[in-house]
Amino acid sequence: GDSVTQMEGPVTLSEEAFLTINCTYTATGYPSLFWYVQYPGEGLQLLLKATKADDKGSNKGFEATYRKETTSFHLEKGSVQVSDSAVYFCALKGATNKLIFGTGTLLAVQP
Amino acid sequence: GAGVSQSPSNKVTEKGKDVELRCDPISGHTALYWYRQSLGQGLEFLIYFQGNSAPDKSGLPSDRFSAERTGGSVSTLTIQRTQQEDSAVYLCASSQIGNTEAFFGQGTRLTVV
């Protein structure tokens, strides 16, 4: 069945460092891919999405490119801020419309 | 509605009691999802509705858990004879069919004492 595998955390970075959180998937067909973020004490919200191969989703300085050849959707940001500290979830929505999440990656950014 | 609404926001119940958690999705959203998030953990899939039917209920942990959806709208997740390990935040999300994102409610924090 469809699945998502993402980088284990926690990830600890200094402010202004470069961030990569790896995400790979297994799915039949052409799923849509998402990154959700959960800030401390808050609910899940969509960060960015991509619906077809080679699409790049971007928001708040974060980017992720849908790579069909490597079945990946890695999240990147050039310069993280303390306010980016949160849990990040990679997810896919396949042909059955079931929304499948990775295990989440905790990011802690230190000043 | 403007967003996904879940009620109650907090529920404390005694072990062995039954609880009902409600989810009111965004109007027009055909798909509805239930997840469970334990403290510091990821999202555990419970069940997914398309309209009023549940194509995938594989995540329900035991037969104490059940869910229904009526009128293609409101969904209720019922936990019978609650146990302490049922304590978690129960999240509901809804989406349109297709490659659109899901929107989450704020969750119901269930504590079984």
PDB file of C-alpha atoms in Angstrom:
ATOM      1  CA  GLY A   1       0.000   0.000   0.000  1.00  0.00           C
ATOM      2  CA  ASP A   2       0.907   3.673  -0.144  1.00  0.00           C
ATOM      3  CA  SER A   3       3.353   4.944   2.464  1.00  0.00           C
ATOM      4  CA  VAL A   4       5.502   7.917   3.468  1.00  0.00           C
ATOM      5  CA  THR A   5       8.917   7.777   5.088  1.00  0.00           C
ATOM      6  CA  GLN A   6      10.453  10.898   6.537  1.00  0.00           C
ATOM      7  CA  MET A   7      13.622  11.813   8.320  1.00  0.00           C
ATOM      8  CA  GLU A   8      13.736  11.029  12.014  1.00  0.00           C
ATOM      9  CA  GLY A   9      14.135  13.905  14.396  1.00  0.00           C
ATOM     10  CA  PRO A  10      14.717  15.883  16.355  1.00  0.00           C
ATOM     11  CA  VAL A  11      16.633  18.244  14.110  1.00  0.00           C
ATOM     12  CA  THR A  12      18.415  21.040  15.966  1.00  0.00           C
ATOM     13  CA  LEU A  13      19.786  24.005  14.014  1.00  0.00           C
ATOM     14  CA  SER A  14      21.132  27.447  14.723  1.00  0.00           C
ATOM     15  CA  GLU A  15      19.254  30.454  13.390  1.00  0.00           C
ATOM     16  CA  GLU A  16      20.031  31.195   9.711  1.00  0.00           C
ATOM     17  CA  ALA A  17      21.199  27.627   9.038  1.00  0.00           C
ATOM     18  CA  PHE A  18      20.057  25.674   5.965  1.00  0.00           C
ATOM     19  CA  LEU A  19      17.311  23.122   6.541  1.00  0.00           C
ATOM     20  CA  THR A  20      16.565  19.879   4.740  1.00  0.00           C
ATOM     21  CA  ILE A  21      13.997  17.356   5.942  1.00  0.00           C
ATOM     22  CA  ASN A  22      13.925  14.268   3.759  1.00  0.00           C
ATOM     23  CA  CYS A  23      10.702  12.616   2.646  1.00  0.00           C
ATOM     24  CA  THR A  24      10.247   9.675   0.306  1.00  0.00           C
ATOM     25  CA  TYR A  25       7.075   7.905  -0.675  1.00  0.00           C
ATOM     26  CA  THR A  26       5.670   4.724  -2.138  1.00  0.00           C
ATOM     27  CA  ALA A  27       2.471   4.966  -4.141  1.00  0.00           C
ATOM     28  CA  THR A  28       0.780   3.637  -7.222  1.00  0.00           C
ATOM     29  CA  GLY A  29      -0.049   6.201  -9.828  1.00  0.00           C
ATOM     30  CA  TYR A  30       0.534   9.897  -9.278  1.00  0.00           C
ATOM     31  CA  PRO A  31      -0.244  11.028  -5.742  1.00  0.00           C
ATOM     32  CA  SER A  32      -0.434  14.596  -4.535  1.00  0.00           C
ATOM     33  CA  LEU A  33       2.227  15.487  -1.967  1.00  0.00           C
ATOM     34  CA  PHE A  34       1.997  17.807   1.015  1.00  0.00           C
ATOM     35  CA  TRP A  35       3.990  19.243   3.888  1.00  0.00           C
ATOM     36  CA  TYR A  36       2.012  20.118   7.010  1.00  0.00           C
ATOM     37  CA  VAL A  37       3.350  21.993  10.023  1.00  0.00           C
ATOM     38  CA  GLN A  38       2.293  21.890  13.661  1.00  0.00           C
ATOM     39  CA  TYR A  39       3.558  24.798  15.778  1.00  0.00           C
ATOM     40  CA  PRO A  40       3.717  24.283  19.548  1.00  0.00           C
ATOM     41  CA  GLY A  41       0.241  24.124  21.031  1.00  0.00           C
ATOM     42  CA  GLU A  42      -1.462  24.570  17.676  1.00  0.00           C
ATOM     43  CA  GLY A  43      -3.280  22.436  15.127  1.00  0.00           C
ATOM     44  CA  LEU A  44      -1.981  21.092  11.837  1.00  0.00           C
ATOM     45  CA  GLN A  45      -1.869  23.452   8.924  1.00  0.00           C
ATOM     46  CA  LEU A  46      -0.826  23.067   5.340  1.00  0.00           C
ATOM     47  CA  LEU A  47       2.625  24.470   4.581  1.00  0.00           C
ATOM     48  CA  LEU A  48       2.902  23.648   0.885  1.00  0.00           C
ATOM     49  CA  LYS A  49       1.824  21.144  -1.736  1.00  0.00           C
ATOM     50  CA  ALA A  50       2.618  19.760  -5.191  1.00  0.00           C
ATOM     51  CA  THR A  51       0.227  17.809  -7.358  1.00  0.00           C
ATOM     52  CA  LYS A  52       2.349  16.539 -10.231  1.00  0.00           C
ATOM     53  CA  ALA A  53       5.907  15.597 -11.091  1.00  0.00           C
ATOM     54  CA  ASP A  54       8.437  18.459 -11.147  1.00  0.00           C
ATOM     55  CA  ASP A  55       6.014  20.832  -9.419  1.00  0.00           C
ATOM     56  CA  LYS A  56       7.625  22.981  -6.740  1.00  0.00           C
ATOM     57  CA  GLY A  57       5.547  23.963  -3.751  1.00  0.00           C
ATOM     58  CA  SER A  58       6.645  27.003  -1.767  1.00  0.00           C
ATOM     59  CA  ASN A  59       5.476  29.045   1.197  1.00  0.00           C
ATOM     60  CA  LYS A  60       7.090  31.149   3.956  1.00  0.00           C
ATOM     61  CA  GLY A  61      10.546  30.557   2.455  1.00  0.00           C
ATOM     62  CA  PHE A  62      10.101  26.770   2.458  1.00  0.00           C
ATOM     63  CA  GLU A  63      10.282  24.796  -0.786  1.00  0.00           C
ATOM     64  CA  ALA A  64       9.797  21.199  -1.882  1.00  0.00           C
ATOM     65  CA  THR A  65       9.997  19.688  -5.366  1.00  0.00           C
ATOM     66  CA  TYR A  66       7.984  16.638  -6.438  1.00  0.00           C
ATOM     67  CA  ARG A  67      10.602  14.216  -7.825  1.00  0.00           C
ATOM     68  CA  LYS A  68       8.968  11.264  -9.522  1.00  0.00           C
ATOM     69  CA  GLU A  69      12.260   9.616 -10.459  1.00  0.00           C
ATOM     70  CA  THR A  70      13.443   9.449  -6.841  1.00  0.00           C
ATOM     71  CA  THR A  71       9.935   9.335  -5.276  1.00  0.00           C
ATOM     72  CA  SER A  72      10.933  12.192  -3.007  1.00  0.00           C
ATOM     73  CA  PHE A  73       9.540  15.484  -1.713  1.00  0.00           C
ATOM     74  CA  HIS A  74      12.280  16.918   0.490  1.00  0.00           C
ATOM     75  CA  LEU A  75      11.544  20.108   2.436  1.00  0.00           C
ATOM     76  CA  GLU A  76      14.156  22.888   2.314  1.00  0.00           C
ATOM     77  CA  LYS A  77      14.646  26.378   3.668  1.00  0.00           C
ATOM     78  CA  GLY A  78      17.686  28.507   3.105  1.00  0.00           C
ATOM     79  CA  SER A  79      17.733  30.323   6.433  1.00  0.00           C
ATOM     80  CA  VAL A  80      15.664  29.095   9.369  1.00  0.00           C
ATOM     81  CA  GLN A  81      14.336  31.283  12.154  1.00  0.00           C
ATOM     82  CA  VAL A  82      13.471  30.502  15.758  1.00  0.00           C
ATOM     83  CA  SER A  83       9.817  30.875  14.781  1.00  0.00           C
ATOM     84  CA  ASP A  84      10.163  27.880  12.426  1.00  0.00           C
ATOM     85  CA  SER A  85      10.489  25.562  15.419  1.00  0.00           C
ATOM     86  CA  ALA A  86       7.668  23.050  14.963  1.00  0.00           C
ATOM     87  CA  VAL A  87       6.857  19.504  13.926  1.00  0.00           C
ATOM     88  CA  TYR A  88       6.800  18.956  10.150  1.00  0.00           C
ATOM     89  CA  PHE A  89       4.766  16.183   8.527  1.00  0.00           C
ATOM     90  CA  CYS A  90       5.111  14.901   4.979  1.00  0.00           C
ATOM     91  CA  ALA A  91       1.928  13.430   3.495  1.00  0.00           C
ATOM     92  CA  LEU A  92       0.511  11.975   0.312  1.00  0.00           C
ATOM     93  CA  LYS A  93      -2.963  11.608  -1.109  1.00  0.00           C
ATOM     94  CA  GLY A  94      -3.244   8.816  -3.612  1.00  0.00           C
ATOM     95  CA  ALA A  95      -5.815   7.441  -5.993  1.00  0.00           C
ATOM     96  CA  THR A  96      -8.040   6.226  -3.154  1.00  0.00           C
ATOM     97  CA  ASN A  97      -8.110   9.733  -1.589  1.00  0.00           C
ATOM     98  CA  LYS A  98      -6.713   8.342   1.654  1.00  0.00           C
ATOM     99  CA  LEU A  99      -4.372  10.899   3.244  1.00  0.00           C
ATOM    100  CA  ILE A 100      -1.232   9.211   4.563  1.00  0.00           C
ATOM    101  CA  PHE A 101       1.276  10.913   6.858  1.00  0.00           C
ATOM    102  CA  GLY A 102       4.883  10.319   7.762  1.00  0.00           C
ATOM    103  CA  THR A 103       5.901  10.119  11.404  1.00  0.00           C
ATOM    104  CA  GLY A 104       6.771  13.803  11.706  1.00  0.00           C
ATOM    105  CA  THR A 105      10.089  15.565  12.284  1.00  0.00           C
ATOM    106  CA  LEU A 106      10.621  17.902  15.217  1.00  0.00           C
ATOM    107  CA  LEU A 107      12.674  20.974  14.286  1.00  0.00           C
ATOM    108  CA  ALA A 108      14.223  23.085  17.029  1.00  0.00           C
ATOM    109  CA  VAL A 109      15.934  26.318  15.978  1.00  0.00           C
ATOM    110  CA  GLN A 110      18.221  27.955  18.522  1.00  0.00           C
ATOM    111  CA  PRO A 111      19.041  31.682  18.554  1.00  0.00           C
TER     112      PRO A 111
ATOM    113  CA  GLY B   1     -18.770  26.378   7.996  1.00  0.00           C
ATOM    114  CA  ALA B   2     -15.589  28.426   7.844  1.00  0.00           C
ATOM    115  CA  GLY B   3     -13.407  25.587   9.059  1.00  0.00           C
ATOM    116  CA  VAL B   4     -13.470  22.094  10.505  1.00  0.00           C
ATOM    117  CA  SER B   5     -15.127  22.160  13.895  1.00  0.00           C
ATOM    118  CA  GLN B   6     -14.582  19.517  16.565  1.00  0.00           C
ATOM    119  CA  SER B   7     -16.380  19.122  19.860  1.00  0.00           C
ATOM    120  CA  PRO B   8     -15.774  18.929  22.685  1.00  0.00           C
ATOM    121  CA  SER B   9     -12.330  20.503  22.688  1.00  0.00           C
ATOM    122  CA  ASN B  10     -11.492  18.687  25.912  1.00  0.00           C
ATOM    123  CA  LYS B  11     -13.020  15.601  27.484  1.00  0.00           C
ATOM    124  CA  VAL B  12     -12.121  13.936  30.744  1.00  0.00           C
ATOM    125  CA  THR B  13     -13.823  10.613  31.309  1.00  0.00           C
ATOM    126  CA  GLU B  14     -13.603   7.742  33.717  1.00  0.00           C
ATOM    127  CA  LYS B  15     -12.186   4.443  32.606  1.00  0.00           C
ATOM    128  CA  GLY B  16     -14.954   2.176  31.318  1.00  0.00           C
ATOM    129  CA  LYS B  17     -17.263   4.976  30.177  1.00  0.00           C
ATOM    130  CA  ASP B  18     -18.284   5.564  26.549  1.00  0.00           C
ATOM    131  CA  VAL B  19     -17.428   8.815  24.762  1.00  0.00           C
ATOM    132  CA  GLU B  20     -18.578  10.441  21.552  1.00  0.00           C
ATOM    133  CA  LEU B  21     -16.424  12.882  19.617  1.00  0.00           C
ATOM    134  CA  ARG B  22     -17.961  15.057  16.952  1.00  0.00           C
ATOM    135  CA  CYS B  23     -16.549  16.482  13.743  1.00  0.00           C
ATOM    136  CA  ASP B  24     -18.261  19.069  11.571  1.00  0.00           C
ATOM    137  CA  PRO B  25     -16.382  19.295   8.260  1.00  0.00           C
ATOM    138  CA  ILE B  26     -16.132  22.180   5.839  1.00  0.00           C
ATOM    139  CA  SER B  27     -19.331  22.432   3.816  1.00  0.00           C
ATOM    140  CA  GLY B  28     -19.059  20.564   0.528  1.00  0.00           C
ATOM    141  CA  HIS B  29     -16.081  18.429   1.539  1.00  0.00           C
ATOM    142  CA  THR B  30     -16.770  14.849   0.560  1.00  0.00           C
ATOM    143  CA  ALA B  31     -13.794  13.243   2.283  1.00  0.00           C
ATOM    144  CA  LEU B  32     -13.453  13.123   6.068  1.00  0.00           C
ATOM    145  CA  TYR B  33     -10.557  11.676   8.061  1.00  0.00           C
ATOM    146  CA  TRP B  34     -10.008  10.773  11.704  1.00  0.00           C
ATOM    147  CA  TYR B  35      -6.523  10.555  13.226  1.00  0.00           C
ATOM    148  CA  ARG B  36      -5.156  10.094  16.722  1.00  0.00           C
ATOM    149  CA  GLN B  37      -2.084  11.857  18.085  1.00  0.00           C
ATOM    150  CA  SER B  38      -0.591  10.749  21.355  1.00  0.00           C
ATOM    151  CA  LEU B  39       1.724  13.049  23.293  1.00  0.00           C
ATOM    152  CA  GLY B  40       4.866  13.688  21.279  1.00  0.00           C
ATOM    153  CA  GLN B  41       3.861  11.153  18.644  1.00  0.00           C
ATOM    154  CA  GLY B  42       2.915  11.266  14.995  1.00  0.00           C
ATOM    155  CA  LEU B  43      -0.491  10.943  13.397  1.00  0.00           C
ATOM    156  CA  GLU B  44      -2.149   7.552  13.665  1.00  0.00           C
ATOM    157  CA  PHE B  45      -4.746   7.007  10.922  1.00  0.00           C
ATOM    158  CA  LEU B  46      -8.070   5.720  12.231  1.00  0.00           C
ATOM    159  CA  ILE B  47     -10.718   5.868   9.506  1.00  0.00           C
ATOM    160  CA  TYR B  48     -11.576   7.656   6.284  1.00  0.00           C
ATOM    161  CA  PHE B  49     -15.019   8.496   4.878  1.00  0.00           C
ATOM    162  CA  GLN B  50     -15.994   9.255   1.319  1.00  0.00           C
ATOM    163  CA  GLY B  51     -19.505  10.586   1.586  1.00  0.00           C
ATOM    164  CA  ASN B  52     -21.265   8.438   4.161  1.00  0.00           C
ATOM    165  CA  SER B  53     -19.289   5.269   3.479  1.00  0.00           C
ATOM    166  CA  ALA B  54     -15.927   4.291   4.949  1.00  0.00           C
ATOM    167  CA  PRO B  55     -13.673   2.736   2.290  1.00  0.00           C
ATOM    168  CA  ASP B  56     -10.892   2.359   4.831  1.00  0.00           C
ATOM    169  CA  LYS B  57     -11.403   1.700   8.509  1.00  0.00           C
ATOM    170  CA  SER B  58      -8.203  -0.264   8.895  1.00  0.00           C
ATOM    171  CA  GLY B  59      -6.774   2.056  11.537  1.00  0.00           C
ATOM    172  CA  LEU B  60      -9.440   1.567  14.187  1.00  0.00           C
ATOM    173  CA  PRO B  61      -7.437   0.051  17.098  1.00  0.00           C
ATOM    174  CA  SER B  62     -10.125  -2.317  18.368  1.00  0.00           C
ATOM    175  CA  ASP B  63     -13.830  -3.089  18.170  1.00  0.00           C
ATOM    176  CA  ARG B  64     -14.368  -0.550  20.969  1.00  0.00           C
ATOM    177  CA  PHE B  65     -13.886   2.129  18.322  1.00  0.00           C
ATOM    178  CA  SER B  66     -16.537   2.963  15.741  1.00  0.00           C
ATOM    179  CA  ALA B  67     -17.419   5.925  13.565  1.00  0.00           C
ATOM    180  CA  GLU B  68     -20.265   7.021  11.411  1.00  0.00           C
ATOM    181  CA  ARG B  69     -21.072   9.869   9.101  1.00  0.00           C
ATOM    182  CA  THR B  70     -24.547  11.011   8.232  1.00  0.00           C
ATOM    183  CA  GLY B  71     -25.841  13.219   5.449  1.00  0.00           C
ATOM    184  CA  GLY B  72     -22.370  13.428   3.992  1.00  0.00           C
ATOM    185  CA  SER B  73     -21.560  15.918   6.721  1.00  0.00           C
ATOM    186  CA  VAL B  74     -21.140  15.463  10.483  1.00  0.00           C
ATOM    187  CA  SER B  75     -19.150  12.501  11.747  1.00  0.00           C
ATOM    188  CA  THR B  76     -19.108  10.934  15.199  1.00  0.00           C
ATOM    189  CA  LEU B  77     -16.280   8.814  16.569  1.00  0.00           C
ATOM    190  CA  THR B  78     -17.426   6.623  19.457  1.00  0.00           C
ATOM    191  CA  ILE B  79     -15.126   4.900  21.924  1.00  0.00           C
ATOM    192  CA  GLN B  80     -16.784   2.342  24.153  1.00  0.00           C
ATOM    193  CA  ARG B  81     -15.474   1.211  27.536  1.00  0.00           C
ATOM    194  CA  THR B  82     -12.604   3.702  27.420  1.00  0.00           C
ATOM    195  CA  GLN B  83      -9.159   2.672  28.595  1.00  0.00           C
ATOM    196  CA  GLN B  84      -6.263   4.829  29.774  1.00  0.00           C
ATOM    197  CA  GLU B  85      -4.341   4.082  26.588  1.00  0.00           C
ATOM    198  CA  ASP B  86      -7.132   5.815  24.642  1.00  0.00           C
ATOM    199  CA  SER B  87      -5.939   9.152  26.059  1.00  0.00           C
ATOM    200  CA  ALA B  88      -4.790  11.264  23.110  1.00  0.00           C
ATOM    201  CA  VAL B  89      -5.780  14.145  20.853  1.00  0.00           C
ATOM    202  CA  TYR B  90      -8.295  13.029  18.245  1.00  0.00           C
ATOM    203  CA  LEU B  91      -8.027  15.014  15.025  1.00  0.00           C
ATOM    204  CA  CYS B  92     -10.531  15.326  12.232  1.00  0.00           C
ATOM    205  CA  ALA B  93      -9.824  16.640   8.745  1.00  0.00           C
ATOM    206  CA  SER B  94     -11.889  17.150   5.619  1.00  0.00           C
ATOM    207  CA  SER B  95     -11.140  17.695   1.955  1.00  0.00           C
ATOM    208  CA  GLN B  96     -12.650  17.693  -1.462  1.00  0.00           C
ATOM    209  CA  ILE B  97     -12.096  14.641  -3.616  1.00  0.00           C
ATOM    210  CA  GLY B  98      -8.985  14.815  -5.786  1.00  0.00           C
ATOM    211  CA  ASN B  99      -5.594  16.395  -5.342  1.00  0.00           C
ATOM    212  CA  THR B 100      -6.682  19.024  -2.853  1.00  0.00           C
ATOM    213  CA  GLU B 101      -5.336  19.441   0.636  1.00  0.00           C
ATOM    214  CA  ALA B 102      -7.148  18.456   3.815  1.00  0.00           C
ATOM    215  CA  PHE B 103      -8.043  20.984   6.494  1.00  0.00           C
ATOM    216  CA  PHE B 104      -7.765  20.019  10.123  1.00  0.00           C
ATOM    217  CA  GLY B 105      -9.856  20.847  13.146  1.00  0.00           C
ATOM    218  CA  GLN B 106      -8.292  21.826  16.459  1.00  0.00           C
ATOM    219  CA  GLY B 107      -8.839  18.372  17.871  1.00  0.00           C
ATOM    220  CA  THR B 108     -10.464  16.853  20.928  1.00  0.00           C
ATOM    221  CA  ARG B 109      -8.128  16.148  23.827  1.00  0.00           C
ATOM    222  CA  LEU B 110      -9.381  13.000  25.523  1.00  0.00           C
ATOM    223  CA  THR B 111      -8.134  12.083  28.981  1.00  0.00           C
ATOM    224  CA  VAL B 112      -9.207   8.803  30.526  1.00  0.00           C
ATOM    225  CA  VAL B 113      -8.737   8.697  34.310  1.00  0.00           C
TER     226      VAL B 113
END
